[in-house]
Tab-separated table of C-alpha atoms in Angstrom:
chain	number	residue	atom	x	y	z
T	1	UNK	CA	39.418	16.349	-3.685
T	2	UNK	CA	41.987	13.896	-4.610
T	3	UNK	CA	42.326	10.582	-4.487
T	4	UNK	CA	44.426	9.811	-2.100
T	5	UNK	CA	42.058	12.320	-0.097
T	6	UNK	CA	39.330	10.297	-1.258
T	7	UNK	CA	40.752	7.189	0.166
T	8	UNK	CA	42.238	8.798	3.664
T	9	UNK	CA	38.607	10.142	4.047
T	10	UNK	CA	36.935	6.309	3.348
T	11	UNK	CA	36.041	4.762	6.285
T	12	UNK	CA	38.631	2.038	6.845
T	13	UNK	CA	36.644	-1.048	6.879
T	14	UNK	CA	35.710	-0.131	3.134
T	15	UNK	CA	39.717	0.837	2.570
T	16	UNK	CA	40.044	-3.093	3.518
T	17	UNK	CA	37.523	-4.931	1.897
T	18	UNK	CA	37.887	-3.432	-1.108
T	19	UNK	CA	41.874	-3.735	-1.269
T	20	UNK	CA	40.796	-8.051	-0.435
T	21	UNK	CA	39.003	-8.400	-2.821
T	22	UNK	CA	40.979	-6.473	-5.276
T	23	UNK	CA	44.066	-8.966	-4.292
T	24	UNK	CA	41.771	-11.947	-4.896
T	25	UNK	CA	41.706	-10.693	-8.654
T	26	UNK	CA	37.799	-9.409	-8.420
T	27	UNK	CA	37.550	-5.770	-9.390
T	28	UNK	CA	35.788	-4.679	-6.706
T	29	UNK	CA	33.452	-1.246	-5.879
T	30	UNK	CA	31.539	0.466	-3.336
T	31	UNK	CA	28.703	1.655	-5.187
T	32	UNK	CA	25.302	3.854	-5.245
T	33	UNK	CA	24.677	5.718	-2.022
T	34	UNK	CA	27.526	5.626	-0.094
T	35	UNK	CA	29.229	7.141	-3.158
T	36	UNK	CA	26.638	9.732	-3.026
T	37	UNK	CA	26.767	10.874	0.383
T	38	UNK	CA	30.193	10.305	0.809
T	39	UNK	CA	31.023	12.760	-2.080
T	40	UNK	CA	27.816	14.959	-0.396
T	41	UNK	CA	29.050	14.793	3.276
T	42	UNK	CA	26.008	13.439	4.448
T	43	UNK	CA	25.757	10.799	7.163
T	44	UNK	CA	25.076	7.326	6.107
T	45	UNK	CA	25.269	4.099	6.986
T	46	UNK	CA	24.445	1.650	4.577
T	47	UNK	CA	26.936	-0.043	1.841
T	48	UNK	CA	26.283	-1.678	-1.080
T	49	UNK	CA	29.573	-3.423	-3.231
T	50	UNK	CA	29.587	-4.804	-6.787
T	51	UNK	CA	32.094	-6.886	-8.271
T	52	UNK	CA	33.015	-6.832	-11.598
T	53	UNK	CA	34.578	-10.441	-13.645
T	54	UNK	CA	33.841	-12.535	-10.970
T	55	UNK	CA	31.543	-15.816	-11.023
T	56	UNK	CA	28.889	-17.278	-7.867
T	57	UNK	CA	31.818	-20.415	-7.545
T	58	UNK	CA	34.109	-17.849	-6.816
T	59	UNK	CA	32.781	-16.094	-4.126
T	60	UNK	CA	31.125	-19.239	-2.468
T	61	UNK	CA	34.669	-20.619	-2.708
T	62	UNK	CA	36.018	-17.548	-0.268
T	63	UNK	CA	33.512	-18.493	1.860
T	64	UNK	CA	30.895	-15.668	0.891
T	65	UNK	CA	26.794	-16.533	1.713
T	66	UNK	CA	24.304	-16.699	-0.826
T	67	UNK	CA	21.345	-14.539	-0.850
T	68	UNK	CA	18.174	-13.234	-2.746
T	69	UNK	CA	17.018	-15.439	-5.658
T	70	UNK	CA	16.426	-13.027	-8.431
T	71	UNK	CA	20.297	-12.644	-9.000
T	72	UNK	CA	23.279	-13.371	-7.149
T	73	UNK	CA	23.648	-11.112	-4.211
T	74	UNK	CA	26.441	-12.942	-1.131
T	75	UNK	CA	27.208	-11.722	2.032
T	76	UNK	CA	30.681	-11.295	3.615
T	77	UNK	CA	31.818	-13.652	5.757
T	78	UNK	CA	32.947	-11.613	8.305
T	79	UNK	CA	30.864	-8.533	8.235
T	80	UNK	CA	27.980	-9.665	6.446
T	81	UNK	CA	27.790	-6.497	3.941
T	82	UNK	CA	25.725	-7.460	0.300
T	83	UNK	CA	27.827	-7.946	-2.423
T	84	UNK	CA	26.386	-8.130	-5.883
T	85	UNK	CA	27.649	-9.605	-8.878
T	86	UNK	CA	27.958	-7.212	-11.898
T	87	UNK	CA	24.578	-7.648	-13.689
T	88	UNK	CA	22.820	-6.174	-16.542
T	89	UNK	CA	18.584	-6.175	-16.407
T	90	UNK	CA	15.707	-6.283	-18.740
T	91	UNK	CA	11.841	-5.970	-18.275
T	92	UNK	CA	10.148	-8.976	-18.456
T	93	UNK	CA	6.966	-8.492	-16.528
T	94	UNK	CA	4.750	-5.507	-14.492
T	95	UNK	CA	6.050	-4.032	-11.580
T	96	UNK	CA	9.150	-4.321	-9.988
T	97	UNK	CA	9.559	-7.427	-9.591
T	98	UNK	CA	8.675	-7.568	-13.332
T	99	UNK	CA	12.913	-8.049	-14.841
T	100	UNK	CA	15.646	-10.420	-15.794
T	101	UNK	CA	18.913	-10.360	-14.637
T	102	UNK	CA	21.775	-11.665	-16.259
T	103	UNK	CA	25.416	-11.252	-14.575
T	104	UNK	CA	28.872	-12.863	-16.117
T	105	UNK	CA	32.522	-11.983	-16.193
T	106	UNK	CA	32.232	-9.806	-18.911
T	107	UNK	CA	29.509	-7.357	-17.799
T	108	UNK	CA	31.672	-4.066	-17.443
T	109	UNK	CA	31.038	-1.572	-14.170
T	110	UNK	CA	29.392	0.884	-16.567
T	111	UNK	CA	26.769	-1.648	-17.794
T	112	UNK	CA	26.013	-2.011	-14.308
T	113	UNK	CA	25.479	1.179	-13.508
T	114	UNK	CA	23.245	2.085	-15.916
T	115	UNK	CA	20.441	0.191	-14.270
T	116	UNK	CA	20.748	2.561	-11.537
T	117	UNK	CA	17.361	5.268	-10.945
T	118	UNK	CA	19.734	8.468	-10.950
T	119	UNK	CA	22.860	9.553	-11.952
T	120	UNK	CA	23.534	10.434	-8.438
T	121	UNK	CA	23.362	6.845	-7.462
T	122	UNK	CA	25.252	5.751	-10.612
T	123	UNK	CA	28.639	6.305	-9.818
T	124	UNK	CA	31.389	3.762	-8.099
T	125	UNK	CA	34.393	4.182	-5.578
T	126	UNK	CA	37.802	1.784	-6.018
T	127	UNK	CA	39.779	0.468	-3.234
T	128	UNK	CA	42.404	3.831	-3.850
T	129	UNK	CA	39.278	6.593	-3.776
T	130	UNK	CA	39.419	6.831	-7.363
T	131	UNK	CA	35.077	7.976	-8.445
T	132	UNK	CA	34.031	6.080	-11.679
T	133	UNK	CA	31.061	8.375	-12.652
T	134	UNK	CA	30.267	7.475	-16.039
T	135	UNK	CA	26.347	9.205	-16.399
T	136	UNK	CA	27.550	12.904	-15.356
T	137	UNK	CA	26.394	12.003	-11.113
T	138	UNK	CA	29.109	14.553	-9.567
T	139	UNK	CA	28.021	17.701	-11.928
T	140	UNK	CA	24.090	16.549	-10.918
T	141	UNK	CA	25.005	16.912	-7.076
T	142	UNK	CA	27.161	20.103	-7.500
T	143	UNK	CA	24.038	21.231	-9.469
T	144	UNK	CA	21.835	19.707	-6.797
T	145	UNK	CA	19.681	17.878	-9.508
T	146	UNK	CA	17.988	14.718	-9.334
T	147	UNK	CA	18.206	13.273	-12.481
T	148	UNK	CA	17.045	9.517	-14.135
T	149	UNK	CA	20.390	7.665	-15.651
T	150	UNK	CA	18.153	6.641	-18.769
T	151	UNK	CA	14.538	6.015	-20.143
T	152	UNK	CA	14.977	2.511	-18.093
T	153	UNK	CA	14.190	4.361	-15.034
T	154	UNK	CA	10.665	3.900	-15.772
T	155	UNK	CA	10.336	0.071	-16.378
T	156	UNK	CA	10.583	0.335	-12.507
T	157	UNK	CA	7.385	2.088	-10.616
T	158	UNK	CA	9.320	1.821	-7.162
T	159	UNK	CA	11.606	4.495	-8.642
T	160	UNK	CA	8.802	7.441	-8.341
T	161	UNK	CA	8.495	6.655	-4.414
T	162	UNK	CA	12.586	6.375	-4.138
T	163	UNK	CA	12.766	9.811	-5.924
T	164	UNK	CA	10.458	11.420	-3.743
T	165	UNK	CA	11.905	10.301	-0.822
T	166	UNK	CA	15.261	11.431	-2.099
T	167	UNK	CA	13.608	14.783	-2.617
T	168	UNK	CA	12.551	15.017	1.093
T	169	UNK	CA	16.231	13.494	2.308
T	170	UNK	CA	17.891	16.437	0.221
T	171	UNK	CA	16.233	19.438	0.761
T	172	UNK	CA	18.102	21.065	3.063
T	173	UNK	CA	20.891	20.774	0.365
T	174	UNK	CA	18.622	22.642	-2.252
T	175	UNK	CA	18.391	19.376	-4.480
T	176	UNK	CA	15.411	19.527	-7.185
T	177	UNK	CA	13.820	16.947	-9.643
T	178	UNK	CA	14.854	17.663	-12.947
T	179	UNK	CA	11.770	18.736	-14.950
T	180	UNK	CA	12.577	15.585	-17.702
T	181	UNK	CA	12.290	13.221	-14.597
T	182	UNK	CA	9.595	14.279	-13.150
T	183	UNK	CA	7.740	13.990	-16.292
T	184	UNK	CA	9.060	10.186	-16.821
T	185	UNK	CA	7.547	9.598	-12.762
T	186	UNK	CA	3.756	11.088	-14.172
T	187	UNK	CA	4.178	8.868	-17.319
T	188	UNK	CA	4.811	5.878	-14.852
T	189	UNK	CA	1.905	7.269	-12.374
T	190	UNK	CA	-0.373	6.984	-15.579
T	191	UNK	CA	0.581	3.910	-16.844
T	192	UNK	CA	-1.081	1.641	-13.955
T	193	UNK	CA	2.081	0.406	-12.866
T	194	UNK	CA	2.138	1.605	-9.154
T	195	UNK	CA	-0.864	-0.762	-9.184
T	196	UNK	CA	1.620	-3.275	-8.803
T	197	UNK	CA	3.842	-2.356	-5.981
T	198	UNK	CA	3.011	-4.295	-2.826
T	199	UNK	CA	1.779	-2.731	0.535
T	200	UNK	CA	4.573	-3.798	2.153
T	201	UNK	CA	6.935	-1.806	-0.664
T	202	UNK	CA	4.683	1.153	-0.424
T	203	UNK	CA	4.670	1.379	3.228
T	204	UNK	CA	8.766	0.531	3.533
T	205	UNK	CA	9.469	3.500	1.432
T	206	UNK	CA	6.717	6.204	3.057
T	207	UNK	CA	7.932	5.017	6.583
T	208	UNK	CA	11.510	6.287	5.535
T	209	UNK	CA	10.219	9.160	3.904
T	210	UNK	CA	8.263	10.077	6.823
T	211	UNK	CA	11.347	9.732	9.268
T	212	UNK	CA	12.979	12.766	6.710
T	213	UNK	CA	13.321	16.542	7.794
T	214	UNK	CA	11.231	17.389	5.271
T	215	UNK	CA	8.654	14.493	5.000
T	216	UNK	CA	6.328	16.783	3.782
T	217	UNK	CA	8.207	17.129	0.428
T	218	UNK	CA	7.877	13.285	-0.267
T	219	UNK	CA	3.922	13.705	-0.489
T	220	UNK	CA	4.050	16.963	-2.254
T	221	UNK	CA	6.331	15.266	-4.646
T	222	UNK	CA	3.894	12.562	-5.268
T	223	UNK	CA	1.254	14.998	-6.100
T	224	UNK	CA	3.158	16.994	-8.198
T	225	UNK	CA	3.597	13.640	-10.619
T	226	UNK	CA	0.100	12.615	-10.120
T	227	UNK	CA	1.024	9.394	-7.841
T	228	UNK	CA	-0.556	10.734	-4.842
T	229	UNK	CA	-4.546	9.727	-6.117
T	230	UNK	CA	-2.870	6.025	-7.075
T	231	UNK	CA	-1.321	5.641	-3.596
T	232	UNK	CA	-2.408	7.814	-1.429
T	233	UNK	CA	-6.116	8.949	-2.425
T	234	UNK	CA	-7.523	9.988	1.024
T	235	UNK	CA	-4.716	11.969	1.351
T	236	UNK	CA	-4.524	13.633	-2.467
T	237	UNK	CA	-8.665	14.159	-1.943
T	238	UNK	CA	-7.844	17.041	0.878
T	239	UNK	CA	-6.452	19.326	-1.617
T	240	UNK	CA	-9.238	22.211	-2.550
T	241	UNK	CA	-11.274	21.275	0.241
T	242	UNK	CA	-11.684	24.974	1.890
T	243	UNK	CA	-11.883	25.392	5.407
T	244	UNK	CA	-12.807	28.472	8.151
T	245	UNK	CA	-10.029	31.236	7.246
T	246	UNK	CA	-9.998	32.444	10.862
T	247	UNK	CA	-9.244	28.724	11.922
T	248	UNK	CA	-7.139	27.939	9.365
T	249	UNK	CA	-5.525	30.898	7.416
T	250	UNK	CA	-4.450	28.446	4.960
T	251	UNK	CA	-7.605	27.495	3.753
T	252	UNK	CA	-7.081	24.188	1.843
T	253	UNK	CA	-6.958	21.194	3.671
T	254	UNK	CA	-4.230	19.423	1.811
T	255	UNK	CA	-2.267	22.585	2.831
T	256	UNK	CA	-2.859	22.015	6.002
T	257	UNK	CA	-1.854	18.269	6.140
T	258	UNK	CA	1.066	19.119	4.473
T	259	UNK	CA	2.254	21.784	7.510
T	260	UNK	CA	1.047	19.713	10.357
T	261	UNK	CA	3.373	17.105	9.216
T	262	UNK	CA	5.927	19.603	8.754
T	263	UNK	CA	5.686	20.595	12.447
T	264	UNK	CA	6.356	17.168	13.217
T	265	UNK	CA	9.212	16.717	11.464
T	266	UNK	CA	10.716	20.352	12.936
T	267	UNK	CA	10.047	18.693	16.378
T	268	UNK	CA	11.965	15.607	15.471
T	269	UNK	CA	8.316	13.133	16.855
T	270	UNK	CA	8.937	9.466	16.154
T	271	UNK	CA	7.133	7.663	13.168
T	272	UNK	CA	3.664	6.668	15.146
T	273	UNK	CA	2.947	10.484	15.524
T	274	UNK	CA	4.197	11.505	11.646
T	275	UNK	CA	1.852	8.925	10.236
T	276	UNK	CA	-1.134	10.282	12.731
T	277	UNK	CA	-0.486	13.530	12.297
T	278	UNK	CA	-0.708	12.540	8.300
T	279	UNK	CA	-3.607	11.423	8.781
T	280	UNK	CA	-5.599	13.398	11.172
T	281	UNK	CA	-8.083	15.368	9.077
T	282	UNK	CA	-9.086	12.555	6.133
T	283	UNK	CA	-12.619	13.024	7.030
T	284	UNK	CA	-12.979	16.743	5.294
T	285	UNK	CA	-12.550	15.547	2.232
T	286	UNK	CA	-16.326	13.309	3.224
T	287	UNK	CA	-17.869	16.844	4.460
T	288	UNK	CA	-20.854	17.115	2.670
T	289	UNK	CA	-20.514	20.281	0.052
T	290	UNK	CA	-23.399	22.156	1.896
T	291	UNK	CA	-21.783	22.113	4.681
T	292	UNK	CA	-18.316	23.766	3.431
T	293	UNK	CA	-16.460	25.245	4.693
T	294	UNK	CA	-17.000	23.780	8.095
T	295	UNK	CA	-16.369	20.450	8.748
T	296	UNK	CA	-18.637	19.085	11.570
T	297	UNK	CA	-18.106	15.112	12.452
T	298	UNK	CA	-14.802	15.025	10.367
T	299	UNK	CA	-13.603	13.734	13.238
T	300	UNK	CA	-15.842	10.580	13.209
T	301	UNK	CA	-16.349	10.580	9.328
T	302	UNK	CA	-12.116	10.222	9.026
T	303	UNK	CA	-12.347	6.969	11.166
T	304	UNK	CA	-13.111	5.002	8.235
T	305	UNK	CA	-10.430	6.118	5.499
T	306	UNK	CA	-7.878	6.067	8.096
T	307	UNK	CA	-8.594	2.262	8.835
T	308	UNK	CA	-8.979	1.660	4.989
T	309	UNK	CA	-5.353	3.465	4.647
T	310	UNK	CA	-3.991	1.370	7.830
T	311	UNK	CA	-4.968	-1.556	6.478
T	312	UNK	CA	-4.441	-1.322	2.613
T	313	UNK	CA	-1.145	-0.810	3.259
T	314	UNK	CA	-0.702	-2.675	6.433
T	315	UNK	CA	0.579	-0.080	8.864
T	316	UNK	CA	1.612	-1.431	12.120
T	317	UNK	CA	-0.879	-2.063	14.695
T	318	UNK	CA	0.693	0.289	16.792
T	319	UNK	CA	0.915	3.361	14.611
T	320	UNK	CA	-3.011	2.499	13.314
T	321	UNK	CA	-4.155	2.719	17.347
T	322	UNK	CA	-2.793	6.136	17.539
T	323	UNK	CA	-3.667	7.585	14.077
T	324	UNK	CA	-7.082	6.627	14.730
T	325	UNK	CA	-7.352	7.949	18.153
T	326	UNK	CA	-6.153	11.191	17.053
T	327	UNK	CA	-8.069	11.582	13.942
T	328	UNK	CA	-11.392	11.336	16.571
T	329	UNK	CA	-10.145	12.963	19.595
T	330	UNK	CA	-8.160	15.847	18.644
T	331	UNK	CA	-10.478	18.319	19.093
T	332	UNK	CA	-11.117	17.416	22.719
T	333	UNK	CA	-6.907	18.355	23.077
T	334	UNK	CA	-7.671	21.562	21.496
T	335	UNK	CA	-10.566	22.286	24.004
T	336	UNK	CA	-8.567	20.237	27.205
T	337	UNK	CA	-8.771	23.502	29.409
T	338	UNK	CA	-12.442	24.368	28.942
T	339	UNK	CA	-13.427	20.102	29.082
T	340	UNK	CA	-15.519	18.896	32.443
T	341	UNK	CA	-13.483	17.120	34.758
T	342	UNK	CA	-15.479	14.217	34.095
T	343	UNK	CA	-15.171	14.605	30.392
T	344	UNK	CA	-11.427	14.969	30.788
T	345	UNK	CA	-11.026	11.769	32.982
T	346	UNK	CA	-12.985	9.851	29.875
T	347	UNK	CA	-10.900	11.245	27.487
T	348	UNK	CA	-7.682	10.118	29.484
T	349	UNK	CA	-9.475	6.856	29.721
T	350	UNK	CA	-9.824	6.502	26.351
T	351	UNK	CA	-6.267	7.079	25.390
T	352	UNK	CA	-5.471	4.170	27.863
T	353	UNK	CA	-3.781	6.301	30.372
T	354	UNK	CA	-3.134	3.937	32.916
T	355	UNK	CA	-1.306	1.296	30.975
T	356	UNK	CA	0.204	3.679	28.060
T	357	UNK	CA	1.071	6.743	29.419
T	358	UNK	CA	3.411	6.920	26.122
T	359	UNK	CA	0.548	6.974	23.830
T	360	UNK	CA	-0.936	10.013	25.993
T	361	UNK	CA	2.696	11.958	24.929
T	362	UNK	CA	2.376	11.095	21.228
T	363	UNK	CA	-1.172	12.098	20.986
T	364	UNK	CA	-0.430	15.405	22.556
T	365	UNK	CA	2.422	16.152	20.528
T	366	UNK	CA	0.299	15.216	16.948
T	367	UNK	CA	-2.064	17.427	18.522
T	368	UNK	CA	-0.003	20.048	18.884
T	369	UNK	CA	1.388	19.759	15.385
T	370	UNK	CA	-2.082	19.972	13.968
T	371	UNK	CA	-2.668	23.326	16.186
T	372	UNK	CA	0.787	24.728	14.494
T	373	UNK	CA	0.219	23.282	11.185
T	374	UNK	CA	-1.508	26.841	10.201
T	375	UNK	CA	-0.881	29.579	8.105
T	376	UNK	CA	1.451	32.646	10.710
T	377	UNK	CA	0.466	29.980	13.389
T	378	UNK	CA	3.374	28.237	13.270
T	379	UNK	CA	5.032	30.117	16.682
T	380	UNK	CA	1.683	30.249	18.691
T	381	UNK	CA	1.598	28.547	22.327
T	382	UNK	CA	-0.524	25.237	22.775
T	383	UNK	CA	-0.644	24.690	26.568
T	384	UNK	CA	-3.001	22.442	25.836
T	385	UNK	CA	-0.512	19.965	25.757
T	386	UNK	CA	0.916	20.605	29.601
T	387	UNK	CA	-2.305	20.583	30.572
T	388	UNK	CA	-3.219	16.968	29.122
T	389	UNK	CA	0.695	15.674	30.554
T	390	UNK	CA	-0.248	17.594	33.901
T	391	UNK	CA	-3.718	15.392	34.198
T	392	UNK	CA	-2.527	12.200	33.141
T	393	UNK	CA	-0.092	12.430	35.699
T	394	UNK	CA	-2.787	13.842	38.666
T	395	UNK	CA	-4.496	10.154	37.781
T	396	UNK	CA	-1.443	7.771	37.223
T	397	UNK	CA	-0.821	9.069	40.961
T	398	UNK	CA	-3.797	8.328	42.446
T	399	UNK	CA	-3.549	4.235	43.304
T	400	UNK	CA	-5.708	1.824	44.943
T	401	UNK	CA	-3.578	1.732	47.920
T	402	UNK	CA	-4.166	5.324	48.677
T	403	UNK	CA	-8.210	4.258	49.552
T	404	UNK	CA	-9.944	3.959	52.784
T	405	UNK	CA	-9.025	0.274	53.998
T	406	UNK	CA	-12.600	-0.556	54.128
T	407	UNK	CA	-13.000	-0.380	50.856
T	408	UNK	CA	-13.405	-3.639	48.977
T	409	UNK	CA	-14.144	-5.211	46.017
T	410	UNK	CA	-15.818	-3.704	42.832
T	411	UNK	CA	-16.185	-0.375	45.352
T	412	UNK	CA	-12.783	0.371	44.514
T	413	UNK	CA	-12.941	1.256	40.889
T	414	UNK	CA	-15.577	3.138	41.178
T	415	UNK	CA	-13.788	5.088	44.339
T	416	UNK	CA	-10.934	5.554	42.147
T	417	UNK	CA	-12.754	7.005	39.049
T	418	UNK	CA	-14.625	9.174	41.979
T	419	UNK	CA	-10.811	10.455	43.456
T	420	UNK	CA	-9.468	11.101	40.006
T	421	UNK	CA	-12.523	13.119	38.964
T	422	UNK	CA	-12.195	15.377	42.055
T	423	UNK	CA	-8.620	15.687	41.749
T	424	UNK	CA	-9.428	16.731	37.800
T	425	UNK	CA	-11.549	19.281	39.425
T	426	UNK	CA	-9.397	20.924	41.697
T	427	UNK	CA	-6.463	21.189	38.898
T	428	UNK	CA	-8.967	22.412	36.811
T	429	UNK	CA	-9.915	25.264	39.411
T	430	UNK	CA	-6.771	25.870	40.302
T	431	UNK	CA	-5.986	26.733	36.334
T	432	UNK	CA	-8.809	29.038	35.888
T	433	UNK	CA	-8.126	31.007	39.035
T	434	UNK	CA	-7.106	34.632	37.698
């Protein structure tokens, strides 16, 4: 592709920022991944601009907005995009939060691209389309590789979670970790230093990688460099816990995590039921050894690690309501058809059916993914879940106005639960007539 190509193809608001700034005198770039998936094809959204031999009086002056106070980062005036100052970095502390930067007019594009985490990320696009790829980032994404710009990608522990999540965001291109990389993300995962990323980091970056078509990969990723028992113990403690073979062909639990979540993805569920579904079975890896390979009371034995996960990393409140209610009810989804009417009303009960019919939906359809998430299951039926949706809305529809006028008072709760119950029944019968 050209240049000129290049530049017909840029979206136009970049074409005119860019060519401002550039008359202003500031060499100006859009950088990182917007290069990337530009040059890729893939959607994105997100822009990030440097400019090169400017000062912080200069860009005030034009009427940009100062942000961030680690280093000089401004907003646009008018469309309020980040631009950063050409800066150069070194490690001053733990974690990463742990660096100086220093910027000034002579700190040259390439200097700032250095810093970068890959090479893929490390290249720049001019006002005219014209790629500045000084680390060798178009051969990586012809060659599908993700590949660290320098040993300075491990002064930064965020960088193993970013890499992982890049894995998951590119796998339906083919893209792989380059074996050197990975090994520099296990050196990092030894080290201590994911110790000092905060919940709130941890939890921005899995959310994203969870909303990926192939979340799955991020958390295989993480085990593969040993970061999975530093962030995610519960989770890395399921691998080589066995299970029943003719309930789960797969055997390992880990395994099994791994394809539930899969299923979710495939199915395109929202965030609250890729974090459940994550989290569903943590209470295997607490089965007592005797009892191996079954697992009786994971249910209520995962209640605990999936609060300690929630709130270690502080999950929203939301998301924490429904992992936990599927990590001790979704066994009662698998059995829905064969459950007591009664039982089944208490079950809709407890998943607030009344008020959050929503939350019903999502714990179905993690449900669902956990009863897929299984070795040659993958294609099986679960009308289970109809069933559940079919019942919740046989109750929503029975209403206190629909009673006997005479009744009155605390009488007609208890008439309601009695109506519901019945009606339970008779969809109940009416499913197990031949």
């Amino acid at each position: 592709m050209t240049a000129e190509n290049r530049r017909f193809l840029l979206p136009p608001i970049i074409n005119r920022i860019l060519t401002l700034l550039t008359e202003q005198g500031f060499a100006a770039y859009v950088v990182g991944g917007a290069v990337r998936d530009f040059l890729l094809g893939h959607p994105y959204h997100e822009k990030d601009y440097v400019v090169v031999g400017a000062t912080p009086e200069q860009l005030l002056a034009d009427g940009f907005q100062p942000v961030g106070k680690d280093f000089p980062v401004f907003l646009h005036p008018k469309t309020k995009e980040e631009y950063a100052l050409a800066r150069t970095e070194r490690k001053s502390g733990i974690g990463y939060h742990g660096f100086q930067f220093f910027t000034d007019t002579t700190v040259k594009l390439e200097e700032d691209l250095i810093r970068r985490d890959l090479t893929i990320n490390a290249m720049a696009m001019d006002e005219t389309g014209q790629v500045y790829d000084p680390y060798g980032g178009q051969k990586d994404l012809d060659q599908k590789i993700l590949r660290h710009v320098s040993d300075a990608f491990t002064e930064d522990p965020l960088r193993v979670l970013r890499v992982a999540r890049f894995a998951a965001r590119y796998a339906n291109y083919g893209f792989k970790i380059a074996d050197e990389t990975l090994q520099l993300m296990s050196e990092i995962a030894k080290s201590g230093e994911l110790d000092a990323l905060t919940p709130e980091r941890v939890w921005k970056e899995t959310s994203r990688a969870l909303m990926e078509d192939h979340a799955d990969i991020y958390f295989q990723t993480l085990r593969n460099c040993d970061a999975l028992k530093v962030l995610f113990p519960e989770i890395d403690s399921l691998f080589g816990i066995p299970q029943r073979p003719e309930y789960h062909p797969e055997i390992d639990c880990g395994v099994h995590t791994l394809m539930a979540l899969k299923q979710a993805c495939q199915a395109n569920y929202g965030l609250d039921v890729r974090f459940a579904v994550l989290v569903h079975d943590l209470g295997k890896a607490l089965t007592p050894t005797e009892e191996l390979p079954r697992h009786i009371m994971h249910e209520e034995r995962g209640l605990q690690p999936v609060t300690e996960v929630c709130d270690r990393l502080k999950v929203p409140s939301q998301l924490k309501s429904l992992a936990l209610t599927v990590c001790k009810e979704h066994l009662k989804c698998h059995q829905a058809k064969s459950l007591k009417p009664g039982t089944l009303w208490r079950l809709l009960q407890r998943l607030d059916v009344l008020r959050k019919p929503e939350k019903v939906e999502a714990f179905v359809q993690a449900c669902e993914c956990d009863a897929k998430g299984r070795l040659g299951l993958e294609d099986r039926p679960y009308p289970q879940a109809q069933y559940i949706l079919d019942a919740m809305q046989i109750v929503r529809n029975i209403r206190a106005q629909d009673l006997p006028e005479h009744i009155t008072g605390p009488e007609i709760g208890e008439m309601l639960i009695k109506y519901r119950i019945e009606a339970l029944a008779q969809f109940k019968q009416q499913h197990d007539e031949p």
